[in-house]
Amino acid sequence: EADIYQTPRYLVIGTGKKITLECSQTMGHDKMYWYQQDPGMELHLIHYSYGVNSTEKGDLSSESTVSRIRTEHFPLTLESARPSHTSQYLCASSEFRGLEQFFGPGTRLTVL
Amino acid sequence: AQSVTQPDIHITVSEGASLELRCNYSYGATPYLFWYVQSPGQGLQLLLKYFSGDTLVQGIKGFEAEFKRSQSSFNLRKPSVHWSDAAEYFCAVGAGDMRFGAGTRLTVKP
């Protein structure tokens, strides 16, 4: 079944840890996105990719990094997590010429 | 710059009552407009979209939205709300570089 997956769904870690949030999609989409979502706020785009070996920063400054080595996989890494990184992270994908985005279930990250 | 405003942070309606969620947008060209719904602990699910043509668009779960260019609005409606409609609703504008509103949380009273 074509879908978009995120793991872990929930993560609680201590300050200074390195973490990677996983995102995979089986829809064959070229474009993928990472959003940060906080309660009562709009979704903020932090990274996006047009395809393999393409990564761009979004509107919201983020200390995270991403990679796109395979079409279906778009992991997000925080080298040294801080409490300010506590948030929900949503991954999405779309066809290259597509206008609508398909979202994963999200990862809720808490940094103590 | 494109932007979306959802004026209502939280709305409470009784089950069976009608619903209208407001969305106003700012966009330099013909807008591509979307409504997404997010249930607790879940990602966003597309309810409906407007690209062109008929200004009244039908979506899933009995929702519809009307595009009004003169008012820069794209309000979401449902004639009779069900308890399962309780969720967060997001309006979005754009293509690729999509802009989202801050969301409206819907509570449904029994």
Coordinates of C-alpha atoms in Angstrom, one line a residue:
Chain A
E1 CA 0.0 0.0 0.0
A2 CA 1.4 3.4 -1.0
D3 CA 2.0 5.4 2.1
I4 CA 4.4 7.7 4.1
Y5 CA 5.9 6.5 7.3
Q6 CA 7.7 8.2 10.2
T7 CA 9.7 6.6 13.0
P8 CA 9.8 6.9 15.9
R9 CA 6.3 8.3 16.6
Y10 CA 7.4 9.5 20.0
L11 CA 10.9 10.2 21.4
V12 CA 12.1 11.6 24.7
I13 CA 15.8 12.3 25.0
G14 CA 18.3 14.2 27.0
T15 CA 20.1 17.4 26.0
G16 CA 23.1 16.9 23.8
K17 CA 22.1 13.6 22.2
K18 CA 22.3 13.1 18.5
I19 CA 19.0 11.9 16.9
T20 CA 17.7 11.0 13.5
L21 CA 14.0 11.1 12.6
E22 CA 13.2 8.7 9.8
C23 CA 10.8 9.3 7.0
S24 CA 10.0 6.9 4.1
Q25 CA 7.4 7.0 1.4
T26 CA 6.3 4.3 -1.0
M27 CA 4.5 6.5 -3.5
G28 CA 7.5 7.2 -5.7
H29 CA 7.2 10.9 -5.1
D30 CA 10.2 13.1 -6.0
K31 CA 9.5 15.9 -3.6
M32 CA 9.7 15.5 0.2
Y33 CA 9.4 18.0 3.0
W34 CA 10.0 18.4 6.7
Y35 CA 7.7 20.6 8.8
Q36 CA 7.9 21.7 12.4
Q37 CA 4.5 22.0 14.2
D38 CA 3.9 23.6 17.5
P39 CA 0.5 24.0 19.2
G40 CA -1.6 26.9 17.9
M41 CA 1.0 27.8 15.3
E42 CA 1.1 27.3 11.6
L43 CA 3.3 24.5 10.2
H44 CA 6.8 25.8 9.4
L45 CA 8.8 24.3 6.5
I46 CA 12.3 23.5 7.7
H47 CA 13.7 21.4 4.8
Y48 CA 12.7 20.1 1.4
S49 CA 14.1 18.1 -1.4
Y50 CA 13.3 17.9 -5.1
G51 CA 14.8 14.5 -5.6
V52 CA 17.9 12.4 -4.9
N53 CA 20.9 14.5 -3.8
S54 CA 18.8 17.7 -3.6
T55 CA 18.2 19.4 -0.2
E56 CA 17.1 22.9 0.6
K57 CA 16.4 24.9 3.7
G58 CA 12.9 26.1 4.3
D59 CA 11.6 29.3 5.8
L60 CA 12.2 28.4 9.4
S61 CA 15.8 28.4 10.5
S62 CA 16.6 25.0 11.9
E63 CA 19.7 23.4 13.4
S64 CA 18.8 20.1 11.8
T65 CA 20.2 18.6 8.7
V66 CA 18.7 16.3 6.1
S67 CA 19.9 13.9 3.4
R68 CA 18.3 12.4 0.3
I69 CA 20.4 9.5 -0.9
R70 CA 17.4 7.4 -2.0
T71 CA 14.1 8.6 -3.5
E72 CA 12.0 7.0 -0.8
H73 CA 14.0 8.1 2.2
F74 CA 14.4 11.6 3.8
P75 CA 15.9 11.4 7.3
L76 CA 16.3 14.5 9.5
T77 CA 19.2 14.7 12.0
L78 CA 19.8 16.8 15.0
E79 CA 23.5 16.6 16.0
S80 CA 23.0 17.9 19.5
A81 CA 19.4 18.1 20.7
R82 CA 18.3 21.0 23.0
P83 CA 15.0 21.7 24.8
S84 CA 14.2 24.3 22.2
H85 CA 13.9 21.4 19.6
T86 CA 10.9 20.0 21.5
S87 CA 8.2 20.0 18.9
Q88 CA 6.2 17.8 16.5
Y89 CA 8.0 17.0 13.2
L90 CA 5.9 16.2 10.1
C91 CA 7.2 14.7 6.9
A92 CA 5.4 15.1 3.6
S93 CA 5.8 14.2 0.0
S94 CA 4.4 15.2 -3.4
E95 CA 4.8 14.4 -7.1
F96 CA 7.3 16.6 -8.8
R97 CA 4.6 18.6 -10.6
G98 CA 2.0 17.8 -7.9
L99 CA 0.3 20.5 -6.0
E100 CA -0.9 18.5 -3.0
Q101 CA 1.2 17.1 -0.3
F102 CA 0.7 13.8 1.6
F103 CA 1.7 13.7 5.2
G104 CA 3.1 11.1 7.5
P105 CA 1.8 10.6 11.1
G106 CA 4.5 12.8 12.7
T107 CA 7.2 12.4 15.3
R108 CA 6.7 14.1 18.7
L109 CA 10.1 15.0 20.1
T110 CA 10.7 16.0 23.7
V111 CA 14.2 17.1 24.7
L112 CA 14.7 17.2 28.5
Chain B
A1 CA 4.1 37.0 0.1
Q2 CA 1.5 34.3 0.5
S3 CA -0.1 33.8 3.8
V4 CA -3.2 32.2 5.4
T5 CA -5.3 33.5 8.3
Q6 CA -7.7 31.3 10.2
P7 CA -9.5 33.7 12.5
D8 CA -11.0 31.2 14.8
I9 CA -8.6 29.3 17.1
H10 CA -11.3 27.1 18.6
I11 CA -14.9 26.4 17.7
T12 CA -17.5 24.3 19.6
V13 CA -20.6 23.0 17.8
S14 CA -23.3 20.5 18.8
E15 CA -23.5 17.2 17.0
G16 CA -25.9 17.5 14.1
A17 CA -25.4 21.3 13.8
S18 CA -23.9 23.0 10.8
L19 CA -20.3 24.1 10.7
E20 CA -18.3 26.8 8.9
L21 CA -14.6 27.3 9.4
R22 CA -13.1 30.5 8.0
C23 CA -10.0 30.9 6.0
N24 CA -8.6 34.1 4.4
Y25 CA -5.6 34.0 2.2
S26 CA -3.1 36.4 0.6
Y27 CA -1.6 35.2 -2.7
G28 CA -0.1 37.0 -5.7
A29 CA -1.7 34.9 -8.4
T30 CA -4.5 32.4 -8.8
P31 CA -4.3 30.5 -5.6
Y32 CA -4.2 26.8 -5.1
L33 CA -6.2 26.2 -1.9
F34 CA -6.4 23.2 0.4
W35 CA -8.1 22.1 3.6
Y36 CA -6.4 19.5 5.7
V37 CA -7.7 17.8 8.9
Q38 CA -5.5 16.5 11.7
S39 CA -6.8 14.1 14.4
P40 CA -4.9 13.8 17.7
G41 CA -1.5 12.1 17.2
Q42 CA -1.9 11.9 13.5
G43 CA -0.6 13.6 10.4
L44 CA -2.6 15.8 8.1
Q45 CA -5.2 14.3 5.8
L46 CA -6.4 16.2 2.7
L47 CA -10.1 17.0 2.9
L48 CA -10.4 19.0 -0.4
K49 CA -8.6 21.3 -2.8
Y50 CA -9.3 24.1 -5.2
F51 CA -7.2 24.7 -8.3
S52 CA -9.6 26.2 -10.8
G53 CA -13.1 26.0 -12.2
D54 CA -16.2 25.6 -10.1
T55 CA -15.8 27.7 -6.9
L56 CA -17.7 25.2 -4.8
V57 CA -15.6 22.1 -4.2
Q58 CA -16.7 18.9 -2.6
G59 CA -14.4 16.8 -0.4
I60 CA -14.3 13.7 1.7
K61 CA -16.4 13.1 4.8
G62 CA -19.2 15.4 3.6
F63 CA -17.2 18.6 3.6
E64 CA -17.3 21.3 1.0
A65 CA -15.6 24.7 0.6
E66 CA -16.3 27.8 -1.4
F67 CA -13.7 29.9 -3.1
K68 CA -14.6 33.6 -3.1
R69 CA -11.9 35.6 -5.0
S70 CA -13.5 39.0 -4.1
Q71 CA -13.2 38.2 -0.4
S72 CA -10.0 36.2 -0.6
S73 CA -11.7 33.5 1.3
F74 CA -12.0 29.7 1.2
N75 CA -14.4 28.7 4.0
L76 CA -15.0 25.1 4.9
R77 CA -18.5 23.9 5.6
K78 CA -20.4 20.8 6.6
P79 CA -24.2 20.7 7.0
S80 CA -24.3 18.3 9.9
V81 CA -21.3 17.7 12.2
H82 CA -20.6 14.2 13.6
W83 CA -18.7 13.6 16.8
S84 CA -15.9 12.0 14.8
D85 CA -15.3 15.4 13.1
A86 CA -13.6 16.7 16.3
A87 CA -10.1 17.5 15.1
E88 CA -7.8 20.3 14.1
Y89 CA -8.4 21.9 10.6
F90 CA -5.8 23.6 8.6
C91 CA -6.2 25.8 5.6
A92 CA -3.3 26.1 3.2
V93 CA -2.4 28.1 0.0
G94 CA 0.2 27.6 -2.6
A95 CA 1.9 24.9 -4.7
G96 CA 5.1 23.3 -3.6
D97 CA 5.9 26.1 -1.2
M98 CA 2.7 25.7 0.7
R99 CA 1.7 28.1 3.5
F100 CA -0.5 26.9 6.3
G101 CA -2.8 28.7 8.7
A102 CA -2.5 28.2 12.4
G103 CA -5.4 25.9 12.5
T104 CA -8.9 25.8 14.0
R105 CA -9.6 23.3 16.7
L106 CA -13.1 21.8 16.5
T107 CA -14.9 20.4 19.5
V108 CA -18.2 18.6 19.0
K109 CA -20.7 18.6 21.9
P110 CA -23.0 15.5 22.2

